[in-house]
XYZ file of C-alpha atoms in Angstrom:
753
model
C 35.599 30.309 7.788
C 35.266 30.530 11.546
C 32.939 28.389 13.607
C 30.697 29.389 16.478
C 30.798 27.615 19.863
C 27.948 25.457 18.543
C 30.130 24.369 15.625
C 28.260 26.406 13.008
C 30.262 28.083 10.274
C 30.350 31.889 10.406
C 31.535 34.007 7.497
C 31.471 37.389 9.191
C 33.692 39.159 11.683
C 33.230 39.121 15.452
C 34.850 41.994 17.304
C 34.514 43.289 20.828
C 31.470 45.429 19.885
C 28.903 45.368 17.129
C 30.578 48.432 15.582
C 33.762 46.399 15.191
C 31.905 43.348 13.817
C 30.415 42.275 10.483
C 27.176 40.323 10.441
C 26.811 37.290 8.179
C 23.938 35.034 7.236
C 24.342 31.599 5.689
C 23.131 31.455 2.087
C 19.891 29.665 1.256
C 20.363 25.927 0.923
C 18.319 25.815 -2.261
C 19.192 27.300 -5.609
C 17.029 30.039 -7.076
C 14.703 28.499 -9.646
C 15.305 24.959 -8.398
C 12.825 22.463 -9.854
C 9.946 21.100 -7.806
C 9.508 17.325 -7.641
C 6.279 15.311 -7.554
C 6.398 11.519 -7.238
C 3.006 9.808 -7.678
C 2.816 6.110 -6.795
C -0.069 3.856 -7.783
C -0.604 0.574 -5.949
C -1.150 -2.776 -7.731
C -1.581 -1.203 -11.193
C -0.319 -3.678 -13.779
C 1.841 -2.979 -16.823
C -1.182 -2.633 -19.139
C -3.711 -0.947 -16.866
C -3.165 2.670 -17.905
C -4.709 3.796 -21.167
C -1.312 4.925 -22.435
C 0.001 1.401 -21.802
C -2.753 -0.352 -23.721
C -5.943 -0.729 -21.689
C -9.369 0.595 -22.583
C -9.832 1.999 -19.076
C -10.091 5.776 -19.361
C -7.077 7.590 -17.912
C -6.999 10.834 -19.943
C -4.950 12.884 -17.494
C -2.245 10.247 -17.137
C -2.311 9.722 -20.903
C -1.713 13.453 -21.348
C 1.419 13.109 -19.216
C 2.619 10.394 -21.566
C 1.813 12.507 -24.632
C 4.057 15.337 -23.425
C 6.546 13.361 -21.367
C 8.405 10.056 -21.522
C 6.933 6.564 -21.280
C 9.215 3.829 -19.949
C 8.614 0.208 -20.942
C 11.590 -1.315 -19.124
C 10.879 -0.040 -15.617
C 11.015 -2.739 -12.936
C 10.049 -3.007 -9.265
C 10.465 -5.568 -6.484
C 7.008 -7.215 -6.930
C 5.696 -5.935 -3.579
C 4.668 -2.650 -2.016
C 6.893 -1.862 0.970
C 10.080 -3.142 -0.721
C 9.507 -1.066 -3.852
C 8.800 2.048 -1.790
C 11.991 1.472 0.175
C 13.888 1.361 -3.135
C 12.179 4.526 -4.378
C 12.887 6.406 -1.174
C 16.527 5.390 -0.760
C 18.025 4.338 -4.090
C 19.130 1.104 -2.414
C 18.008 -2.491 -2.881
C 15.260 -3.536 -0.531
C 17.016 -6.410 1.262
C 19.944 -4.125 2.025
C 17.634 -1.703 3.842
C 15.721 -4.322 5.819
C 12.588 -4.470 3.655
C 12.635 -7.953 2.146
C 8.819 -8.079 2.249
C 6.067 -5.922 3.736
C 6.921 -3.772 6.746
C 4.619 -5.829 8.972
C 7.314 -8.485 9.461
C 10.537 -8.720 11.432
C 11.999 -12.184 10.934
C 15.063 -11.622 13.113
C 17.431 -11.171 10.149
C 18.853 -7.891 8.810
C 17.043 -8.244 5.478
C 13.591 -8.141 7.132
C 13.256 -5.569 9.882
C 10.354 -3.642 8.380
C 12.113 -0.296 8.786
C 14.687 1.646 6.762
C 17.957 2.118 8.696
C 19.466 5.552 9.311
C 22.438 4.562 7.139
C 20.074 4.724 4.163
C 18.633 8.237 4.244
C 15.434 8.798 2.316
C 15.112 11.130 -0.632
C 13.056 13.407 1.611
C 15.853 13.623 4.190
C 18.402 14.535 1.523
C 16.168 17.091 -0.183
C 15.212 18.716 3.110
C 18.916 19.183 3.879
C 19.139 20.918 0.486
C 16.433 23.395 1.408
C 13.389 21.655 -0.034
C 9.997 21.596 1.645
C 8.993 17.944 1.842
C 5.405 16.688 1.836
C 3.947 13.176 1.866
C 0.324 12.177 1.359
C -1.441 8.819 1.116
C -0.108 5.358 1.816
C 3.103 4.997 3.867
C 3.655 1.299 4.782
C 7.332 1.859 5.570
C 7.083 1.434 9.340
C 6.548 -1.752 11.347
C 2.813 -1.961 11.944
C 3.494 -2.683 15.609
C 4.819 0.900 15.803
C 1.806 2.459 14.119
C -0.354 3.097 17.152
C -0.634 6.440 18.894
C 1.948 5.121 21.378
C 4.589 4.774 18.682
C 7.532 4.773 18.688
C 7.264 7.263 15.839
C 10.814 6.652 14.612
C 9.745 5.308 11.225
C 6.735 7.550 10.602
C 6.978 10.019 7.693
C 7.945 13.082 9.752
C 10.863 11.177 11.218
C 11.953 10.054 7.748
C 12.451 13.493 6.254
C 8.968 14.846 5.569
C 7.850 18.198 6.967
C 4.148 17.357 6.621
C 2.152 14.145 6.248
C -1.481 13.259 5.639
C -2.594 9.736 4.848
C -2.698 6.205 6.215
C 0.210 4.275 7.681
C -0.854 0.740 6.807
C -0.888 -1.195 3.537
C -4.525 -0.561 2.651
C -7.513 1.357 3.878
C -11.222 1.673 3.223
C -11.583 4.446 0.660
C -14.797 5.759 2.236
C -13.861 5.286 5.911
C -10.048 5.596 5.957
C -7.915 5.309 9.077
C -6.166 8.662 8.735
C -3.036 10.137 10.253
C -1.959 13.761 10.037
C 1.676 14.427 10.889
C 2.100 12.382 14.111
C -1.482 11.736 15.244
C -4.716 10.086 14.142
C -7.733 12.048 12.944
C -11.237 11.314 11.697
C -12.065 11.506 8.003
C -13.384 14.991 7.215
C -16.449 13.617 5.431
C -18.692 10.597 4.947
C -19.686 8.624 1.838
C -23.097 10.277 1.832
C -21.286 13.626 1.700
C -19.359 12.494 -1.383
C -16.169 11.759 0.556
C -13.428 9.566 -0.950
C -9.885 9.351 0.393
C -8.216 9.794 -3.031
C -9.871 13.191 -3.380
C -8.960 14.037 0.198
C -5.236 13.341 -0.136
C -5.054 15.427 -3.306
C -6.836 18.294 -1.539
C -4.381 18.021 1.356
C -1.412 17.830 -1.013
C -2.548 20.987 -2.738
C -3.057 22.629 0.646
C 0.499 21.895 1.758
C 1.926 23.255 -1.482
C -0.410 26.270 -1.405
C 0.804 27.230 2.075
C 4.397 27.044 0.913
C 4.133 28.994 -2.330
C 1.905 31.620 -0.727
C 4.343 32.311 2.089
C 7.814 31.387 0.784
C 7.484 31.087 -3.005
C 11.260 30.989 -3.445
C 11.488 27.569 -1.792
C 11.138 24.409 -3.927
C 9.136 21.397 -2.768
C 9.106 17.614 -2.987
C 5.650 15.999 -2.912
C 5.330 12.233 -2.484
C 1.733 11.269 -3.295
C 0.939 7.566 -2.823
C -2.636 6.592 -3.656
C -4.442 3.686 -2.025
C -5.578 2.889 -5.565
C -5.329 0.403 -7.145
C -5.007 -1.793 -4.065
C -8.122 -3.474 -2.757
C -10.701 -2.475 -1.713
C -11.716 -1.240 -5.141
C -14.144 1.553 -4.298
C -15.248 4.571 -6.291
C -18.045 7.151 -6.422
C -21.283 5.816 -7.879
C -21.099 7.851 -11.091
C -17.796 6.181 -11.963
C -19.183 2.736 -11.199
C -22.159 3.336 -13.463
C -19.895 4.594 -16.240
C -18.339 1.137 -16.640
C -21.496 -0.965 -16.527
C -21.281 -3.698 -19.156
C -17.879 -2.698 -20.520
C -16.167 -5.946 -19.522
C -18.933 -8.413 -20.299
C -16.875 -9.882 -23.163
C -14.384 -11.145 -20.585
C -10.683 -11.196 -19.909
C -9.652 -13.195 -22.993
C -11.120 -10.597 -25.333
C -9.718 -7.739 -23.241
C -6.224 -9.218 -23.217
C -6.204 -9.598 -26.988
C -7.497 -6.057 -27.481
C -5.084 -4.510 -24.993
C -2.189 -6.482 -26.506
C -3.043 -5.198 -29.993
C -3.157 -1.637 -28.650
C 0.252 -2.118 -27.022
C 1.750 -3.205 -30.325
C 0.149 -0.299 -32.169
C 1.481 2.161 -29.580
C 4.986 0.696 -29.641
C 4.759 -0.283 -25.965
C 5.877 -3.797 -26.892
C 7.889 -4.900 -29.944
C 5.955 -6.249 -32.895
C 7.319 -9.785 -32.465
C 6.135 -10.026 -28.838
C 3.980 -13.029 -27.934
C 1.017 -12.870 -25.600
C 1.824 -15.072 -22.607
C -0.511 -18.047 -22.104
C -3.059 -17.948 -19.305
C -1.528 -18.362 -15.881
C -2.320 -21.602 -14.016
C -5.805 -21.419 -12.529
C -7.147 -18.903 -15.058
C -10.019 -20.443 -16.989
C -11.110 -19.371 -20.449
C -13.921 -16.844 -20.052
C -16.240 -19.101 -22.041
C -15.883 -21.860 -19.440
C -17.163 -19.721 -16.565
C -20.735 -20.066 -15.370
C -23.143 -17.199 -15.918
C -22.838 -16.222 -12.246
C -19.028 -16.328 -12.385
C -18.988 -14.111 -15.470
C -21.431 -11.608 -13.959
C -19.449 -11.413 -10.721
C -16.045 -11.159 -12.407
C -17.248 -8.474 -14.811
C -18.685 -6.376 -11.977
C -15.447 -6.655 -9.992
C -13.493 -5.434 -13.005
C -15.954 -2.562 -13.435
C -15.183 -1.449 -9.877
C -11.459 -1.678 -10.589
C -11.813 0.416 -13.733
C -14.034 2.958 -12.000
C -11.473 3.376 -9.233
C -8.622 3.846 -11.726
C -10.637 6.358 -13.742
C -11.470 8.248 -10.545
C -7.803 8.194 -9.499
C -6.826 9.597 -12.884
C -9.239 12.468 -12.284
C -7.459 13.237 -9.010
C -4.088 13.247 -10.783
C -5.646 15.718 -13.216
C -6.853 17.934 -10.370
C -3.349 18.037 -8.905
C -1.854 18.946 -12.270
C -4.442 21.691 -12.806
C -3.618 23.092 -9.385
C 0.125 23.171 -10.092
C -0.564 24.944 -13.370
C -2.820 27.463 -11.652
C -0.047 28.556 -9.275
C 2.664 28.616 -11.940
C 4.551 25.590 -10.602
C 4.088 23.160 -13.485
C 6.653 23.835 -16.200
C 9.626 23.388 -13.892
C 8.252 20.399 -12.003
C 9.827 16.980 -12.395
C 6.633 14.896 -12.278
C 6.982 11.102 -12.111
C 4.147 8.561 -11.968
C 4.616 4.824 -11.519
C 3.165 1.637 -10.044
C 4.813 -0.267 -7.205
C 4.240 -3.790 -8.552
C 2.098 -5.775 -10.965
C -1.598 -6.495 -10.635
C -2.666 -8.383 -7.510
C -3.319 -12.111 -7.297
C -5.001 -11.874 -3.873
C -8.487 -11.958 -5.383
C -8.062 -15.639 -6.220
C -9.688 -17.486 -9.092
C -13.165 -15.986 -8.655
C -12.418 -12.601 -7.152
C -13.789 -11.555 -3.772
C -16.583 -9.285 -2.623
C -15.328 -9.142 0.967
C -11.539 -9.475 1.012
C -11.432 -10.578 4.650
C -13.067 -13.851 3.569
C -9.794 -14.711 1.871
C -7.915 -14.001 5.097
C -10.232 -16.364 6.971
C -9.871 -19.120 4.386
C -13.528 -18.774 3.403
C -14.119 -19.314 -0.337
C -16.243 -16.681 -2.007
C -19.733 -18.034 -2.645
C -20.345 -16.676 -6.119
C -24.033 -17.635 -6.064
C -24.474 -15.415 -2.995
C -22.177 -12.713 -4.304
C -24.208 -12.131 -7.457
C -27.197 -11.217 -5.302
C -25.141 -8.242 -4.088
C -23.661 -7.028 -7.372
C -24.877 -3.478 -6.789
C -22.801 -3.339 -3.587
C -19.564 -3.901 -5.508
C -17.391 -0.790 -5.453
C -19.384 0.956 -2.732
C -19.031 1.222 1.060
C -20.706 -2.175 1.567
C -17.977 -4.052 -0.304
C -14.259 -4.697 0.056
C -13.588 -6.259 -3.331
C -10.649 -7.517 -5.382
C -10.464 -8.793 -8.960
C -9.948 -12.444 -9.979
C -6.750 -13.851 -11.486
C -8.052 -13.576 -15.039
C -8.529 -9.810 -14.807
C -5.246 -9.421 -12.945
C -3.381 -11.121 -15.781
C -5.199 -8.899 -18.259
C -3.844 -5.939 -16.302
C -0.343 -7.389 -16.685
C -0.679 -7.927 -20.468
C 1.340 -9.361 -22.192
C 3.213 -10.811 -19.207
C 3.184 -13.892 -16.975
C 2.236 -14.139 -13.316
C 1.429 -11.370 -10.849
C 2.482 -9.211 -7.941
C 4.682 -11.256 -5.538
C 6.345 -13.077 -8.480
C 9.721 -12.366 -10.106
C 8.400 -12.847 -13.647
C 7.367 -9.834 -15.698
C 3.817 -9.720 -14.381
C 5.159 -9.011 -10.914
C 8.082 -6.704 -11.623
C 7.578 -4.826 -14.932
C 5.498 -1.700 -14.368
C 4.525 1.651 -15.895
C 6.718 4.721 -15.364
C 5.962 8.176 -16.770
C 8.243 11.207 -16.533
C 7.066 14.744 -17.346
C 9.241 17.861 -17.065
C 8.447 20.639 -19.566
C 11.464 22.758 -18.675
C 13.886 19.876 -19.232
C 12.506 17.199 -21.561
C 12.680 17.798 -25.305
C 11.293 14.513 -26.663
C 7.597 15.035 -25.936
C 5.704 11.756 -26.175
C 8.891 9.737 -26.423
C 9.368 6.110 -25.452
C 12.252 4.740 -23.437
C 12.886 1.001 -23.600
C 16.066 0.660 -21.509
C 15.997 -1.546 -18.435
C 15.627 0.465 -15.236
C 14.569 -0.219 -11.663
C 12.949 1.451 -8.669
C 16.422 1.964 -7.141
C 17.134 4.359 -10.033
C 14.463 6.916 -9.113
C 16.239 8.592 -6.180
C 19.601 9.049 -7.969
C 17.709 10.359 -11.013
C 15.959 13.003 -8.932
C 19.166 14.028 -7.208
C 21.129 14.390 -10.441
C 18.235 16.253 -12.046
C 18.318 18.746 -9.178
C 22.096 18.998 -9.160
C 22.408 17.523 -5.656
C 25.314 15.266 -4.784
C 24.547 12.085 -2.892
C 25.808 12.836 0.640
C 28.286 10.538 2.335
C 26.913 11.446 5.777
C 23.348 12.402 6.758
C 22.528 13.613 10.281
C 25.909 12.381 11.416
C 25.382 8.838 10.103
C 27.686 7.465 7.349
C 25.610 6.302 4.383
C 25.698 3.011 2.509
C 26.364 3.279 -1.235
C 23.537 4.059 -3.637
C 22.690 0.964 -5.693
C 20.720 2.649 -8.472
C 21.913 4.787 -11.362
C 20.574 8.057 -12.702
C 18.234 7.896 -15.670
C 19.042 11.459 -16.703
C 21.055 10.319 -19.763
C 17.924 8.517 -21.012
C 15.947 11.744 -20.779
C 18.052 13.221 -23.580
C 18.884 10.174 -25.692
C 16.409 7.405 -26.449
C 19.203 5.120 -27.650
C 21.839 5.680 -24.967
C 23.202 2.514 -23.393
C 22.896 2.653 -19.620
C 26.063 1.965 -17.699
C 24.571 -0.343 -15.109
C 25.399 -3.765 -13.796
C 23.141 -6.654 -12.944
C 19.845 -6.315 -11.100
C 18.634 -9.151 -8.931
C 15.057 -9.983 -7.848
C 13.889 -12.008 -4.861
C 10.448 -12.126 -3.352
C 9.073 -14.868 -1.084
C 11.580 -17.312 -2.592
C 10.890 -16.387 -6.225
C 14.177 -15.292 -7.782
C 15.435 -13.506 -10.866
C 18.504 -11.798 -12.286
C 18.839 -9.353 -15.210
C 22.021 -8.458 -17.051
C 22.548 -6.941 -20.497
C 19.112 -7.884 -21.807
C 19.084 -11.434 -20.427
C 16.964 -12.612 -17.522
C 17.089 -15.830 -15.519
C 14.055 -16.400 -13.308
C 12.536 -19.099 -11.111
C 9.026 -19.592 -9.744
C 9.599 -21.149 -6.331
C 7.227 -23.523 -4.603
C 7.300 -23.024 -0.855
C 8.680 -25.984 1.053
C 10.757 -27.391 -1.790
C 14.581 -27.130 -1.774
C 15.864 -24.007 -3.473
C 18.406 -26.103 -5.344
C 15.490 -27.961 -6.922
C 14.054 -24.772 -8.470
C 13.804 -24.841 -12.239
C 15.418 -21.723 -13.647
C 14.171 -20.263 -16.910
C 16.246 -18.103 -19.255
C 14.907 -15.359 -21.499
C 16.536 -12.941 -23.921
C 14.331 -9.965 -23.105
C 15.789 -7.931 -25.950
C 13.891 -10.245 -28.308
C 11.337 -11.790 -25.925
C 9.521 -9.022 -24.045
C 6.896 -11.294 -22.459
C 9.214 -14.108 -21.329
C 7.551 -16.702 -23.521
C 10.554 -18.455 -25.109
C 12.597 -20.227 -22.463
C 16.074 -20.840 -23.927
C 17.573 -22.445 -20.816
C 18.061 -25.782 -22.569
C 19.818 -24.113 -25.527
C 22.026 -21.883 -23.363
C 23.129 -23.995 -20.367
C 26.444 -22.171 -19.943
C 24.774 -18.764 -19.946
C 22.108 -19.978 -17.527
C 24.739 -21.259 -15.097
C 26.580 -17.967 -15.353
C 23.381 -16.064 -14.559
C 22.513 -18.292 -11.587
C 26.030 -17.882 -10.196
C 25.652 -14.131 -10.672
C 22.377 -14.222 -8.730
C 24.109 -15.825 -5.753
C 26.904 -13.250 -5.899
C 24.422 -10.348 -6.002
C 22.378 -11.943 -3.224
C 25.424 -12.108 -0.992
C 26.413 -8.540 -1.879
C 23.013 -7.001 -1.131
C 21.991 -8.934 1.985
C 19.380 -11.164 0.351
C 20.489 -14.191 2.347
C 19.305 -16.223 4.087
C 16.697 -17.321 1.598
C 13.426 -17.797 3.432
C 10.465 -19.565 1.878
C 8.523 -20.043 5.075
C 4.848 -19.479 4.606
C 3.213 -16.245 5.650
C 2.066 -17.785 8.928
C 5.640 -18.638 9.898
C 6.803 -15.163 8.922
C 4.094 -13.680 11.088
C 5.111 -15.814 14.057
C 8.724 -14.767 13.522
C 7.632 -11.144 13.887
C 6.456 -11.612 17.464
C 8.780 -9.626 19.740
C 8.358 -8.839 23.445
C 6.448 -5.631 24.071
C 4.250 -5.828 20.985
C 0.446 -5.946 21.324
C 0.327 -9.452 19.882
C 2.362 -10.745 22.818
C -0.147 -9.581 25.455
C -3.361 -11.184 26.615
C -4.706 -8.253 28.665
C -5.365 -4.779 27.299
C -6.477 -1.884 29.495
C -7.691 1.351 27.880
C -8.428 4.664 29.573
C -10.676 6.608 27.170
C -10.606 8.783 25.300
C -7.883 7.064 23.255
C -6.921 7.484 19.630
C -8.126 5.141 16.920
C -6.336 1.771 17.091
C -5.348 0.187 13.773
C -6.018 -3.514 13.299
C -2.403 -4.587 13.852
C -2.521 -3.123 17.369
C -5.932 -4.460 18.388
C -6.547 -7.404 20.730
C -7.202 -10.579 18.789
C -10.821 -11.672 18.867
C -10.206 -14.988 17.099
C -9.875 -16.946 20.336
C -12.906 -15.481 22.025
C -12.533 -12.628 24.468
C -13.997 -10.721 27.370
C -14.621 -7.005 27.513
C -15.327 -5.161 30.753
C -16.497 -1.550 30.443
C -16.734 0.785 33.396
C -18.893 3.793 32.627
C -20.905 6.636 34.086
C -24.226 6.753 32.273
C -25.814 10.225 31.849
C -29.191 11.200 33.233
C -30.503 12.007 29.749
C -29.592 10.695 26.349
C -26.749 8.249 26.702
C -26.943 6.419 23.391
C -23.770 5.691 21.471
C -20.973 3.251 20.744
C -18.966 1.768 23.588
C -16.566 -0.371 21.500
C -16.501 -0.817 17.721
C -14.212 -2.823 15.466
C -14.563 -3.162 11.692
C -16.924 -1.820 9.076
C -20.179 -2.453 7.256
C -18.567 -5.530 5.701
C -17.474 -7.331 8.883
C -16.765 -6.551 12.516
C -18.510 -6.151 15.858
C -19.934 -3.332 17.929
C -21.186 -2.947 21.495
C -23.398 0.105 21.839
C -26.278 1.635 23.736
C -29.569 2.220 21.949
C -32.466 3.827 23.839
C -30.623 3.096 27.071
C -30.231 -0.638 26.334
C -26.861 -2.310 25.613
C -26.687 -4.071 22.231
C -24.000 -6.361 20.805
C -23.855 -6.961 17.032
C -21.436 -9.367 15.355
C -21.197 -8.796 11.600
C -20.062 -11.961 9.794
C -19.836 -10.589 6.243
C -23.300 -9.005 6.355
C -24.767 -11.885 8.387
C -25.598 -10.207 11.697
C -26.029 -11.821 15.097
C -27.569 -9.242 17.422
C -27.970 -9.606 21.166
C -30.165 -6.943 22.752
C -29.900 -6.537 26.492
C -32.987 -6.780 28.677
C -31.729 -4.145 31.107
C -32.106 -0.400 30.636
C -29.167 1.544 32.056
C -30.006 3.958 34.852
C -28.014 7.169 35.414
C -24.743 6.583 37.239
C -21.900 4.065 37.410
C -22.209 0.660 35.733
C -20.014 -2.175 34.534
C -20.989 -3.873 31.283
C -19.305 -7.192 30.584
C -19.217 -9.064 27.298
C -17.959 -12.646 27.210
C -17.397 -14.418 23.879
C -16.273 -18.062 24.210
C -15.201 -20.055 21.153
C -17.082 -23.331 20.770
C -16.186 -26.608 19.085
C -18.411 -25.854 16.097
C -16.264 -22.845 15.126
C -18.770 -20.395 16.557
C -18.995 -18.794 19.967
C -21.338 -18.410 22.915
C -21.992 -14.826 23.946
C -23.032 -13.542 27.359
C -23.868 -9.933 28.130
C -24.057 -8.795 31.764
C -24.753 -5.474 33.450
C -23.431 -4.989 36.998
C -22.938 -8.741 37.306
C -26.510 -9.659 36.334
C -27.288 -11.517 33.097
C -28.680 -9.146 30.481
C -28.585 -11.183 27.253
C -27.104 -14.252 25.585
C -26.753 -15.806 22.160
C -24.607 -17.900 19.830
C -22.435 -16.790 16.920
C -22.567 -19.338 14.065
C -18.988 -18.460 13.133
C -16.188 -16.671 15.004
C -13.871 -15.140 12.433
C -10.112 -15.420 12.766
C -9.697 -11.959 11.210
C -12.809 -9.939 11.934
C -11.763 -6.950 9.808
C -8.807 -5.026 8.429
C -10.366 -1.914 9.980
C -9.245 -1.094 13.500
C -11.036 -0.353 16.770
C -12.501 2.670 18.524
C -13.698 3.158 22.092
C -16.621 5.472 22.782
C -17.282 6.000 19.084
C -17.142 4.291 15.686
C -14.914 5.311 12.763
C -17.186 3.452 10.337
C -20.566 1.862 11.051
C -20.694 -1.887 11.643
C -24.431 -2.115 10.998
C -27.217 0.049 9.635
C -28.556 0.820 13.110
C -26.483 3.979 13.496
C -24.477 6.574 11.618
C -20.807 6.957 12.482
C -19.320 8.177 14.717
C -22.343 7.688 17.047
C -20.228 8.833 20.005
C -21.328 7.732 23.471
C -22.511 10.754 25.443
C -21.684 9.330 28.861
C -18.227 8.856 30.347
C -16.213 5.661 29.894
C -13.611 5.308 32.634
C -11.926 2.059 31.675
C -12.173 -0.757 29.138
C -10.424 -4.093 29.706
C -9.993 -6.697 26.972
C -8.740 -10.137 27.889
C -7.980 -12.883 25.367
C -6.755 -16.481 25.786
C -2.973 -16.730 25.516
C -2.853 -19.573 22.994
C -4.226 -18.695 19.562
C -5.986 -21.313 17.456
C -3.883 -22.397 14.466
C -6.304 -20.789 12.071
C -5.754 -17.371 13.611
C -2.032 -17.293 12.826
C -2.659 -18.386 9.253
C -5.403 -15.812 8.829
C -3.379 -12.926 10.270
C -0.454 -13.843 8.043
C -2.637 -13.900 4.934
C -3.940 -10.496 5.954
C -0.471 -8.970 6.194
C 0.726 -10.484 2.923
C -2.319 -9.165 1.098
C -2.058 -5.631 2.473
C 0.906 -4.898 0.222
């Protein structure tokens, strides 16, 4: 076959004239009747959380998938969000593709760059080269957060990683009522408000359906790949009021009773073998009966919000399925649903009403929290469940997300494909891992793993296809060992055996106590046989080191989150600057790209005030739960600092006249942990006050200039855009951060997984 001057193959004939020539068109890249692919990822849903995996939370649409598809009980992940998603997208182990932990970090070593290299093409890139339309919606968290401002670079955003269309949020979590949304390569406002019935889970399903609808309406011959990653079940746990009310009182019996009930259901379903033991309570989890009345009331309400959110998410999965059926694209769709890690431990022993308290090292005051129980699950909360409910979600397993034991790495996986699967409602108990998803999809579609993508030679695929399991419940998978490593916790699986260690940061790795379990007979890792099998244990530990060397796990790094955060400071990033100059209008700025306000700060705003009207937000950061806002109300500048619903408001004594003004805000940290605030207009004092506490992390929500994505107080309704003209805004912050700020920012990043 000849090639054109551009190097393209040409199968026709080129003569001197068109009469002497034969035209030729390259064949379609996709096969007629090629299957569609939908990959749905839940966040922080534990092994037992879905109804079809044992819980009493109502998930009828997901359960229906299980009833007509395959349920996997041996599916494993990396124990964290970004790393698991990197495995799913590439079929390679997460250290090998630079995603040792969350994408927020770059420690200066190849295993933690926070971005997938070009030598590890994503499933979307491969499928697009095979003619597929590729769509992504929801959570991304596969780009360094320092790159996730409107300034980019956009190299690691979804459209640059193989997706034709994208709608969702780039960071690890978002407020479900006031999300920080991105469409394709730019930021947009949410299309609705909570009072309108808006919720981001509904929105991303609507957008997913819209992308698919455009395709099948215009080019129905073309297959599609849809990657739908919900913010659920990551904190904040937020759901519409009718779902919250549905679960009132359902968890009053507590986590001990729930675990026993869910465990019994798992045995009855065949999810776990009959001889399985229920793991003992994790350290720090009290018996429900030992909690105070306030602790029980608070914990039960937090779990109600979790359940309501999961139920609501299930309804959105059902809406997507109904849509695919309505357009005739269901029977030949490979539909996979999974969770990225076990249930979260970031809620602590009591759970939290406002998650940012945890980031600031502020213990949740349960006595105060119970006075706000009706806020839980709504816009005025940012909640997460306590350890006891998290372990219930991981029934019957030990530990949680972040850990290499079963509670962190064993997760639900459902596969539904009417045109291909014959064993409706079947169970599959073979060990498998997130790295197996991409090769499974490719084999199912008849696509060979390419050796070169976009001119870049590709590293080998580490996973294996699960297609043989689809047809034979008893087939033995031809796979080697699978290692685990997360934050120093380590594990290794081979042929039904697992060695695992729970590492304590700061202690020598050689001092770790390794445990040994025969998972074939001990599903929940309850019978440690290390003492009885010393030779096997040594063999497994040696194998771990060999796999670690092979896949780029080394160097082991057990530095705390604060040290990891400091290691991620590179020249040119926002965190390395002390002066920020904005020329509005500018796009929404996510929290990772905002000036720090932990050290105190100054803000100078140059504006042209209108002759009439003129109210609106000048600068806003945060949400109803915490943050600050400087705005104009009835012509008067107002500063409000929201310390977890405790407001300090400074109202200026100067009414702005039409024309040019400079408004200056100075916030100076004081020895008592608070701050003195001075507000000036055109150099003259206009107001002053004292903040009782200056937060290290004011909010996980970002910042807007001239408007407000979400309200910070009840004095206005977002966006409350300023009707005058803002010419320039200058933020200046002290160069040296207080020690507490680094710790708080690190805790924030590690919890937004």
